[in-house]
Amino acid sequence: MKRSYLLAELAQLLGAELRGNAEHEISALATLQSAGSADLSFIANPAYKKYLSTTQAGALLINAELADEFAGNKLVIKNPYVAYARLSAIFEFLRAPYSGIHPTAVIGEDCFLGEDISIGANAVIGDGVTLADGVVVGPGSYVGNDSVVGANTRLAANVSVYHGVSIGADCMLHSGCVIGADGFGFAPDASGWIKIHQLGGVQIGNKVEIGACTCIDRGALDDTFIGDGAIIDNQVQIGHNVRIGKNTAIAAHTAIAGSTTIGAGCTIAGAVAIAGHLTLADKVHITGRSMVSASISEPGSYSSGTPLAPTKDWRKNAARFRHLDALATRLIKLERTHGAE
């Protein structure tokens, strides 16, 4: 049930320094612009300092460098954004999932169902499935034969988990995602394309979040692998036999071709394309709309693509781009001629 918290309680929970009225009650989180007296807000970006003098927030999460610029109640903490993320869990108001197994759900044979599970209306659980304690399977979701879902993992409505998939504990799979569909494997033949049946599975670690309508293909022979703590946004395509390292973050509309390995602690921004059979080292950061066509062996930030420009200028630059190879060849010849003089 939704409730309010004293600032003293929140300070203790976060390990923050409380400056102000310890008995002030907070019932929600809000932005600096929209917050009222019962709301807690935060400032993590100095660009929002302009709102410190006008916000009506009952209290702020704020770091020590900015604390003196706000006269109201405050919880002073090194990283206000992380503190806000932690508190968002206790201020989220969700109705409890359906308790037990809905009468319209279909449960296969030889399944193991843990304690305190929830299986919603019209969900289908295949044969030989293991659902650990506290698992939630939303309405209309499907868990295929011989798949395993770890403790306290939640499948939202209309999630499709194919056969032979292993999902760890404390994961969140959002609506419409598809885990374990066939990878894009075909062999060319004179008669057309011969399908390569995908004999591997998918392994997903603990505390992984997978966004709506994201697809993770099963492996051709070995399993596709998603490491612990990875976060994957909506509408991401991950090809067969891809390996994603621990705590890597992938933003929406990214596509990763088969058999590529991405290290731990990487960030892949939106609409990035990564070719197949590559390796990206740990802590590689790819900016938006980049095309990755070669392996990356050193950590750091990498970019490609053409930045936005007025159309007239962009067309001129695009036309010149077509001539870069010829220009480079001419330059090399000139340098050789000049060097010989």
Short mmCIF file of C-alpha atoms in Angstrom, two decimals:
data_model
loop_
_atom_site.label_atom_id
_atom_site.label_comp_id
_atom_site.label_asym_id
_atom_site.label_seq_id
_atom_site.Cartn_x
_atom_site.Cartn_y
_atom_site.Cartn_z
CA MET A 1 0.00 0.00 0.00
CA LYS A 2 1.18 3.50 -0.80
CA ARG A 3 2.43 5.37 2.27
CA SER A 4 4.45 8.38 3.32
CA TYR A 5 7.92 8.48 4.87
CA LEU A 6 9.54 10.83 7.31
CA LEU A 7 12.69 12.51 6.06
CA ALA A 8 14.54 10.90 8.95
CA GLU A 9 13.51 7.46 7.65
CA LEU A 10 14.67 8.25 4.13
CA ALA A 11 17.96 9.66 5.37
CA GLN A 12 18.63 6.48 7.34
CA LEU A 13 17.71 4.30 4.37
CA LEU A 14 20.12 6.15 2.08
CA GLY A 15 22.85 6.95 4.55
CA ALA A 16 22.35 10.64 3.71
CA GLU A 17 22.98 13.73 5.81
CA LEU A 18 19.65 15.28 6.82
CA ARG A 19 19.49 19.06 6.93
CA GLY A 20 16.09 20.40 7.91
CA ASN A 21 12.92 19.05 9.47
CA ALA A 22 13.37 15.35 10.24
CA GLU A 23 9.59 14.97 10.76
CA HIS A 24 8.61 16.30 7.33
CA GLU A 25 6.52 13.68 5.49
CA ILE A 26 7.22 12.66 1.90
CA SER A 27 4.65 10.71 -0.12
CA ALA A 28 6.01 10.85 -3.69
CA LEU A 29 8.92 11.68 -5.97
CA ALA A 30 8.64 14.53 -8.48
CA THR A 31 10.66 16.83 -10.72
CA LEU A 32 11.96 20.16 -9.45
CA GLN A 33 9.41 21.96 -11.63
CA SER A 34 6.32 19.97 -10.57
CA ALA A 35 7.09 19.02 -6.96
CA GLY A 36 4.86 20.09 -4.09
CA SER A 37 5.36 20.17 -0.35
CA ALA A 38 4.81 16.40 0.07
CA ASP A 39 7.22 15.54 -2.75
CA LEU A 40 10.91 14.71 -2.75
CA SER A 41 12.90 15.87 -5.77
CA PHE A 42 16.56 15.68 -6.75
CA ILE A 43 19.18 17.58 -8.67
CA ALA A 44 21.86 15.61 -10.49
CA ASN A 45 22.61 17.97 -13.36
CA PRO A 46 23.92 21.51 -12.69
CA ALA A 47 21.84 22.69 -15.66
CA TYR A 48 18.81 22.50 -13.36
CA LYS A 49 20.25 24.85 -10.73
CA LYS A 50 17.97 27.58 -12.09
CA TYR A 51 15.00 25.78 -10.48
CA LEU A 52 16.46 25.67 -6.96
CA SER A 53 15.06 29.09 -6.07
CA THR A 54 11.54 28.35 -7.33
CA THR A 55 10.88 24.68 -6.63
CA GLN A 56 8.10 23.91 -4.15
CA ALA A 57 9.55 20.51 -3.24
CA GLY A 58 9.25 19.44 0.37
CA ALA A 59 12.85 18.26 0.26
CA LEU A 60 15.69 17.64 -2.20
CA LEU A 61 18.28 14.98 -2.79
CA ILE A 62 21.36 17.12 -3.38
CA ASN A 63 25.14 16.84 -3.25
CA ALA A 64 27.36 18.82 -0.88
CA GLU A 65 28.56 21.20 -3.63
CA LEU A 66 25.05 22.48 -4.28
CA ALA A 67 23.53 22.07 -0.83
CA ASP A 68 24.01 25.70 0.24
CA GLU A 69 22.11 26.91 -2.84
CA PHE A 70 18.82 25.41 -1.59
CA ALA A 71 17.26 26.77 1.57
CA GLY A 72 14.70 24.01 2.21
CA ASN A 73 14.85 20.52 3.64
CA LYS A 74 17.48 18.38 2.03
CA LEU A 75 19.15 15.01 2.06
CA VAL A 76 22.80 15.62 1.24
CA ILE A 77 24.38 12.68 -0.54
CA LYS A 78 27.30 12.12 -2.92
CA ASN A 79 25.21 10.84 -5.84
CA PRO A 80 21.63 12.17 -5.82
CA TYR A 81 20.73 10.34 -9.02
CA VAL A 82 21.62 6.94 -7.56
CA ALA A 83 19.74 7.86 -4.39
CA TYR A 84 16.68 8.77 -6.47
CA ALA A 85 16.94 5.42 -8.27
CA ARG A 86 17.02 3.56 -4.98
CA LEU A 87 14.02 5.42 -3.60
CA SER A 88 11.98 4.92 -6.77
CA ALA A 89 11.54 1.27 -5.74
CA ILE A 90 9.68 2.14 -2.54
CA PHE A 91 7.54 4.84 -4.13
CA GLU A 92 6.36 2.71 -7.05
CA PHE A 93 2.72 1.77 -6.51
CA LEU A 94 1.76 -1.47 -8.22
CA ARG A 95 -1.17 -3.69 -7.49
CA ALA A 96 -0.06 -7.12 -6.37
CA PRO A 97 0.04 -9.66 -9.22
CA TYR A 98 -2.59 -12.36 -9.41
CA SER A 99 -1.94 -14.71 -6.51
CA GLY A 100 -1.55 -18.30 -7.54
CA ILE A 101 -2.50 -19.79 -10.89
CA HIS A 102 -5.35 -18.23 -12.85
CA PRO A 103 -8.05 -20.71 -13.91
CA THR A 104 -7.43 -19.93 -17.59
CA ALA A 105 -3.68 -20.59 -17.42
CA VAL A 106 -2.37 -23.81 -18.99
CA ILE A 107 0.34 -25.74 -17.16
CA GLY A 108 2.23 -28.55 -18.90
CA GLU A 109 3.46 -31.84 -17.52
CA ASP A 110 6.46 -32.45 -15.28
CA CYS A 111 6.76 -28.80 -14.22
CA PHE A 112 8.26 -27.58 -10.98
CA LEU A 113 6.41 -24.59 -9.52
CA GLY A 114 7.95 -22.81 -6.53
CA GLU A 115 6.22 -21.05 -3.69
CA ASP A 116 4.39 -17.73 -4.00
CA ILE A 117 4.29 -17.79 -7.79
CA SER A 118 1.77 -15.89 -9.89
CA ILE A 119 0.59 -17.09 -13.30
CA GLY A 120 -1.85 -14.75 -15.00
CA ALA A 121 -4.82 -15.26 -17.27
CA ASN A 122 -4.24 -17.20 -20.51
CA ALA A 123 -0.57 -17.79 -19.75
CA VAL A 124 0.88 -21.05 -21.10
CA ILE A 125 3.61 -23.02 -19.35
CA GLY A 126 5.16 -25.86 -21.38
CA ASP A 127 6.32 -29.27 -20.27
CA GLY A 128 9.30 -29.66 -17.95
CA VAL A 129 9.39 -25.97 -16.99
CA THR A 130 10.88 -24.78 -13.70
CA LEU A 131 9.47 -21.62 -12.11
CA ALA A 132 11.34 -20.76 -8.92
CA ASP A 133 9.89 -19.06 -5.83
CA GLY A 134 8.22 -15.72 -6.37
CA VAL A 135 8.12 -15.87 -10.17
CA VAL A 136 5.44 -13.80 -11.88
CA VAL A 137 4.21 -14.81 -15.34
CA GLY A 138 1.94 -12.13 -16.76
CA PRO A 139 -1.29 -12.61 -18.69
CA GLY A 140 -0.84 -14.14 -22.13
CA SER A 141 2.82 -14.97 -21.61
CA TYR A 142 4.39 -18.22 -22.76
CA VAL A 143 7.25 -20.22 -21.26
CA GLY A 144 8.40 -23.02 -23.55
CA ASN A 145 9.33 -26.60 -22.78
CA ASP A 146 12.27 -27.24 -20.46
CA SER A 147 12.91 -23.57 -19.72
CA VAL A 148 13.94 -22.30 -16.29
CA VAL A 149 12.91 -19.00 -14.68
CA GLY A 150 14.79 -17.93 -11.54
CA ALA A 151 13.45 -16.68 -8.23
CA ASN A 152 11.49 -13.40 -8.18
CA THR A 153 11.81 -12.87 -11.92
CA ARG A 154 8.85 -11.13 -13.52
CA LEU A 155 7.49 -11.68 -17.01
CA ALA A 156 5.07 -8.92 -17.99
CA ALA A 157 2.05 -9.59 -20.19
CA ASN A 158 2.62 -11.25 -23.58
CA VAL A 159 6.26 -12.26 -23.14
CA SER A 160 7.41 -15.23 -25.24
CA VAL A 161 10.13 -17.48 -23.85
CA TYR A 162 10.94 -20.34 -26.22
CA HIS A 163 12.09 -23.85 -25.25
CA GLY A 164 15.40 -24.49 -23.51
CA VAL A 165 15.91 -20.96 -22.16
CA SER A 166 17.45 -20.27 -18.76
CA ILE A 167 16.61 -16.98 -17.01
CA GLY A 168 18.23 -16.02 -13.72
CA ALA A 169 16.82 -14.51 -10.53
CA ASP A 170 15.42 -11.01 -10.05
CA CYS A 171 15.04 -10.29 -13.77
CA MET A 172 12.38 -8.18 -15.47
CA LEU A 173 11.14 -8.99 -18.98
CA HIS A 174 8.78 -6.43 -20.45
CA SER A 175 5.81 -7.00 -22.72
CA GLY A 176 6.37 -8.28 -26.21
CA CYS A 177 9.97 -9.39 -25.80
CA VAL A 178 10.89 -12.69 -27.43
CA ILE A 179 13.63 -14.85 -25.94
CA GLY A 180 14.99 -17.83 -27.83
CA ALA A 181 13.54 -17.46 -31.31
CA ASP A 182 15.65 -18.95 -34.11
CA GLY A 183 18.78 -17.10 -35.11
CA PHE A 184 19.10 -15.94 -38.70
CA GLY A 185 21.01 -18.94 -40.00
CA PHE A 186 20.70 -20.13 -43.60
CA ALA A 187 23.12 -21.79 -46.02
CA PRO A 188 22.98 -20.74 -49.69
CA ASP A 189 22.30 -23.50 -52.19
CA ALA A 190 21.55 -23.61 -55.88
CA SER A 191 17.94 -24.39 -55.01
CA GLY A 192 17.65 -21.52 -52.50
CA TRP A 193 18.30 -21.07 -48.81
CA ILE A 194 18.74 -24.12 -46.57
CA LYS A 195 17.70 -23.44 -42.98
CA ILE A 196 20.30 -24.11 -40.29
CA HIS A 197 18.26 -25.34 -37.35
CA GLN A 198 19.24 -23.50 -34.20
CA LEU A 199 20.25 -26.13 -31.65
CA GLY A 200 21.51 -23.89 -28.84
CA GLY A 201 19.54 -21.96 -26.26
CA VAL A 202 19.69 -18.66 -24.37
CA GLN A 203 21.22 -18.11 -20.94
CA ILE A 204 20.26 -14.93 -19.08
CA GLY A 205 21.98 -14.05 -15.80
CA ASN A 206 20.63 -12.49 -12.62
CA LYS A 207 19.19 -8.98 -12.30
CA VAL A 208 18.83 -8.50 -16.04
CA GLU A 209 16.17 -6.17 -17.46
CA ILE A 210 14.93 -6.65 -21.02
CA GLY A 211 12.76 -4.01 -22.66
CA ALA A 212 9.52 -4.29 -24.59
CA CYS A 213 9.64 -5.93 -28.03
CA THR A 214 13.32 -6.83 -27.74
CA CYS A 215 14.40 -10.09 -29.41
CA ILE A 216 17.25 -12.32 -28.23
CA ASP A 217 17.88 -15.21 -30.61
CA ARG A 218 18.88 -18.70 -29.51
CA GLY A 219 22.31 -20.01 -30.44
CA ALA A 220 23.06 -22.10 -33.50
CA LEU A 221 25.11 -24.61 -31.47
CA ASP A 222 26.27 -22.91 -28.26
CA ASP A 223 23.96 -20.67 -26.23
CA THR A 224 23.44 -16.96 -26.59
CA PHE A 225 24.54 -15.43 -23.28
CA ILE A 226 23.46 -12.29 -21.36
CA GLY A 227 25.55 -11.53 -18.27
CA ASP A 228 24.41 -10.55 -14.78
CA GLY A 229 23.12 -7.01 -14.38
CA ALA A 230 22.83 -6.26 -18.10
CA ILE A 231 20.12 -3.78 -19.05
CA ILE A 232 18.62 -3.90 -22.53
CA ASP A 233 16.19 -1.28 -23.81
CA ASN A 234 13.11 -1.66 -26.02
CA GLN A 235 13.30 -2.93 -29.59
CA VAL A 236 16.84 -4.27 -29.50
CA GLN A 237 17.88 -7.20 -31.73
CA ILE A 238 20.52 -9.58 -30.38
CA GLY A 239 21.58 -12.27 -32.83
CA HIS A 240 22.47 -15.90 -32.23
CA ASN A 241 25.53 -16.78 -30.15
CA VAL A 242 26.08 -13.18 -29.06
CA ARG A 243 27.66 -12.81 -25.62
CA ILE A 244 26.90 -9.69 -23.53
CA GLY A 245 29.09 -9.00 -20.49
CA LYS A 246 28.12 -8.15 -16.94
CA ASN A 247 26.43 -4.77 -16.33
CA THR A 248 26.49 -3.72 -19.98
CA ALA A 249 23.74 -1.33 -21.08
CA ILE A 250 22.20 -1.34 -24.58
CA ALA A 251 19.81 1.39 -25.72
CA ALA A 252 16.84 1.11 -28.06
CA HIS A 253 16.99 0.15 -31.74
CA THR A 254 20.48 -1.32 -31.50
CA ALA A 255 21.14 -4.42 -33.61
CA ILE A 256 23.93 -6.89 -32.84
CA ALA A 257 24.74 -9.51 -35.44
CA GLY A 258 25.55 -13.11 -34.60
CA SER A 259 28.58 -14.43 -32.71
CA THR A 260 29.74 -11.03 -31.47
CA THR A 261 31.08 -10.70 -27.92
CA ILE A 262 30.58 -7.47 -25.98
CA GLY A 263 32.52 -7.05 -22.76
CA ALA A 264 31.48 -6.04 -19.26
CA GLY A 265 30.54 -2.49 -18.29
CA CYS A 266 29.97 -1.33 -21.86
CA THR A 267 27.37 1.19 -22.99
CA ILE A 268 25.82 0.95 -26.44
CA ALA A 269 23.75 4.01 -27.34
CA GLY A 270 20.62 4.07 -29.47
CA ALA A 271 20.41 2.83 -33.06
CA VAL A 272 23.92 1.35 -33.09
CA ALA A 273 24.67 -1.45 -35.57
CA ILE A 274 27.33 -4.00 -34.63
CA ALA A 275 28.52 -6.49 -37.24
CA GLY A 276 28.93 -10.18 -36.53
CA HIS A 277 31.94 -12.18 -35.27
CA LEU A 278 33.49 -9.16 -33.51
CA THR A 279 34.85 -8.68 -29.99
CA LEU A 280 34.42 -5.48 -27.97
CA ALA A 281 36.58 -5.11 -24.87
CA ASP A 282 35.26 -4.26 -21.41
CA LYS A 283 34.21 -0.63 -20.81
CA VAL A 284 33.74 0.26 -24.46
CA HIS A 285 31.24 3.06 -25.05
CA ILE A 286 29.60 3.43 -28.47
CA THR A 287 27.75 6.67 -29.26
CA GLY A 288 24.40 6.82 -31.03
CA ARG A 289 23.87 5.64 -34.62
CA SER A 290 27.41 4.30 -34.90
CA MET A 291 28.31 1.41 -37.18
CA VAL A 292 30.80 -0.99 -35.59
CA SER A 293 32.46 -3.06 -38.31
CA ALA A 294 35.71 -4.08 -36.61
CA SER A 295 36.68 -5.45 -33.20
CA ILE A 296 37.63 -3.00 -30.43
CA SER A 297 40.45 -4.10 -28.13
CA GLU A 298 40.82 -1.02 -25.89
CA PRO A 299 38.28 0.58 -23.53
CA GLY A 300 37.05 4.07 -24.36
CA SER A 301 34.47 5.99 -26.36
CA TYR A 302 33.98 5.31 -30.07
CA SER A 303 31.81 7.04 -32.66
CA SER A 304 30.94 6.95 -36.35
CA GLY A 305 28.25 8.35 -38.59
CA THR A 306 27.64 11.83 -39.92
CA PRO A 307 26.49 14.56 -37.53
CA LEU A 308 23.41 16.62 -38.31
CA ALA A 309 23.90 19.60 -40.66
CA PRO A 310 21.69 21.78 -42.85
CA THR A 311 20.60 19.67 -45.83
CA LYS A 312 22.43 21.88 -48.33
CA ASP A 313 25.74 21.43 -46.49
CA TRP A 314 25.13 17.73 -45.87
CA ARG A 315 24.60 17.07 -49.58
CA LYS A 316 27.87 18.80 -50.45
CA ASN A 317 29.74 16.79 -47.85
CA ALA A 318 28.09 13.54 -48.98
CA ALA A 319 29.13 14.22 -52.56
CA ARG A 320 32.73 14.85 -51.46
CA PHE A 321 32.75 11.71 -49.36
CA ARG A 322 32.37 9.64 -52.54
CA HIS A 323 35.67 11.06 -53.79
CA LEU A 324 37.74 10.46 -50.64
CA ASP A 325 39.47 7.36 -51.98
CA ALA A 326 40.47 9.09 -55.21
CA LEU A 327 41.70 12.12 -53.27
CA ALA A 328 43.71 9.92 -50.91
CA THR A 329 45.32 8.13 -53.87
CA ARG A 330 46.26 11.45 -55.49
CA LEU A 331 47.71 12.70 -52.21
CA ILE A 332 49.88 9.61 -51.84
CA LYS A 333 51.19 10.06 -55.39
CA LEU A 334 51.93 13.72 -54.72
CA GLU A 335 53.79 12.88 -51.51
CA ARG A 336 55.89 10.26 -53.31
CA THR A 337 56.68 12.66 -56.15
CA HIS A 338 57.50 15.48 -53.76
CA GLY A 339 59.60 13.18 -51.59
CA ALA A 340 61.62 12.05 -54.59
CA GLU A 341 62.58 15.63 -55.50
#
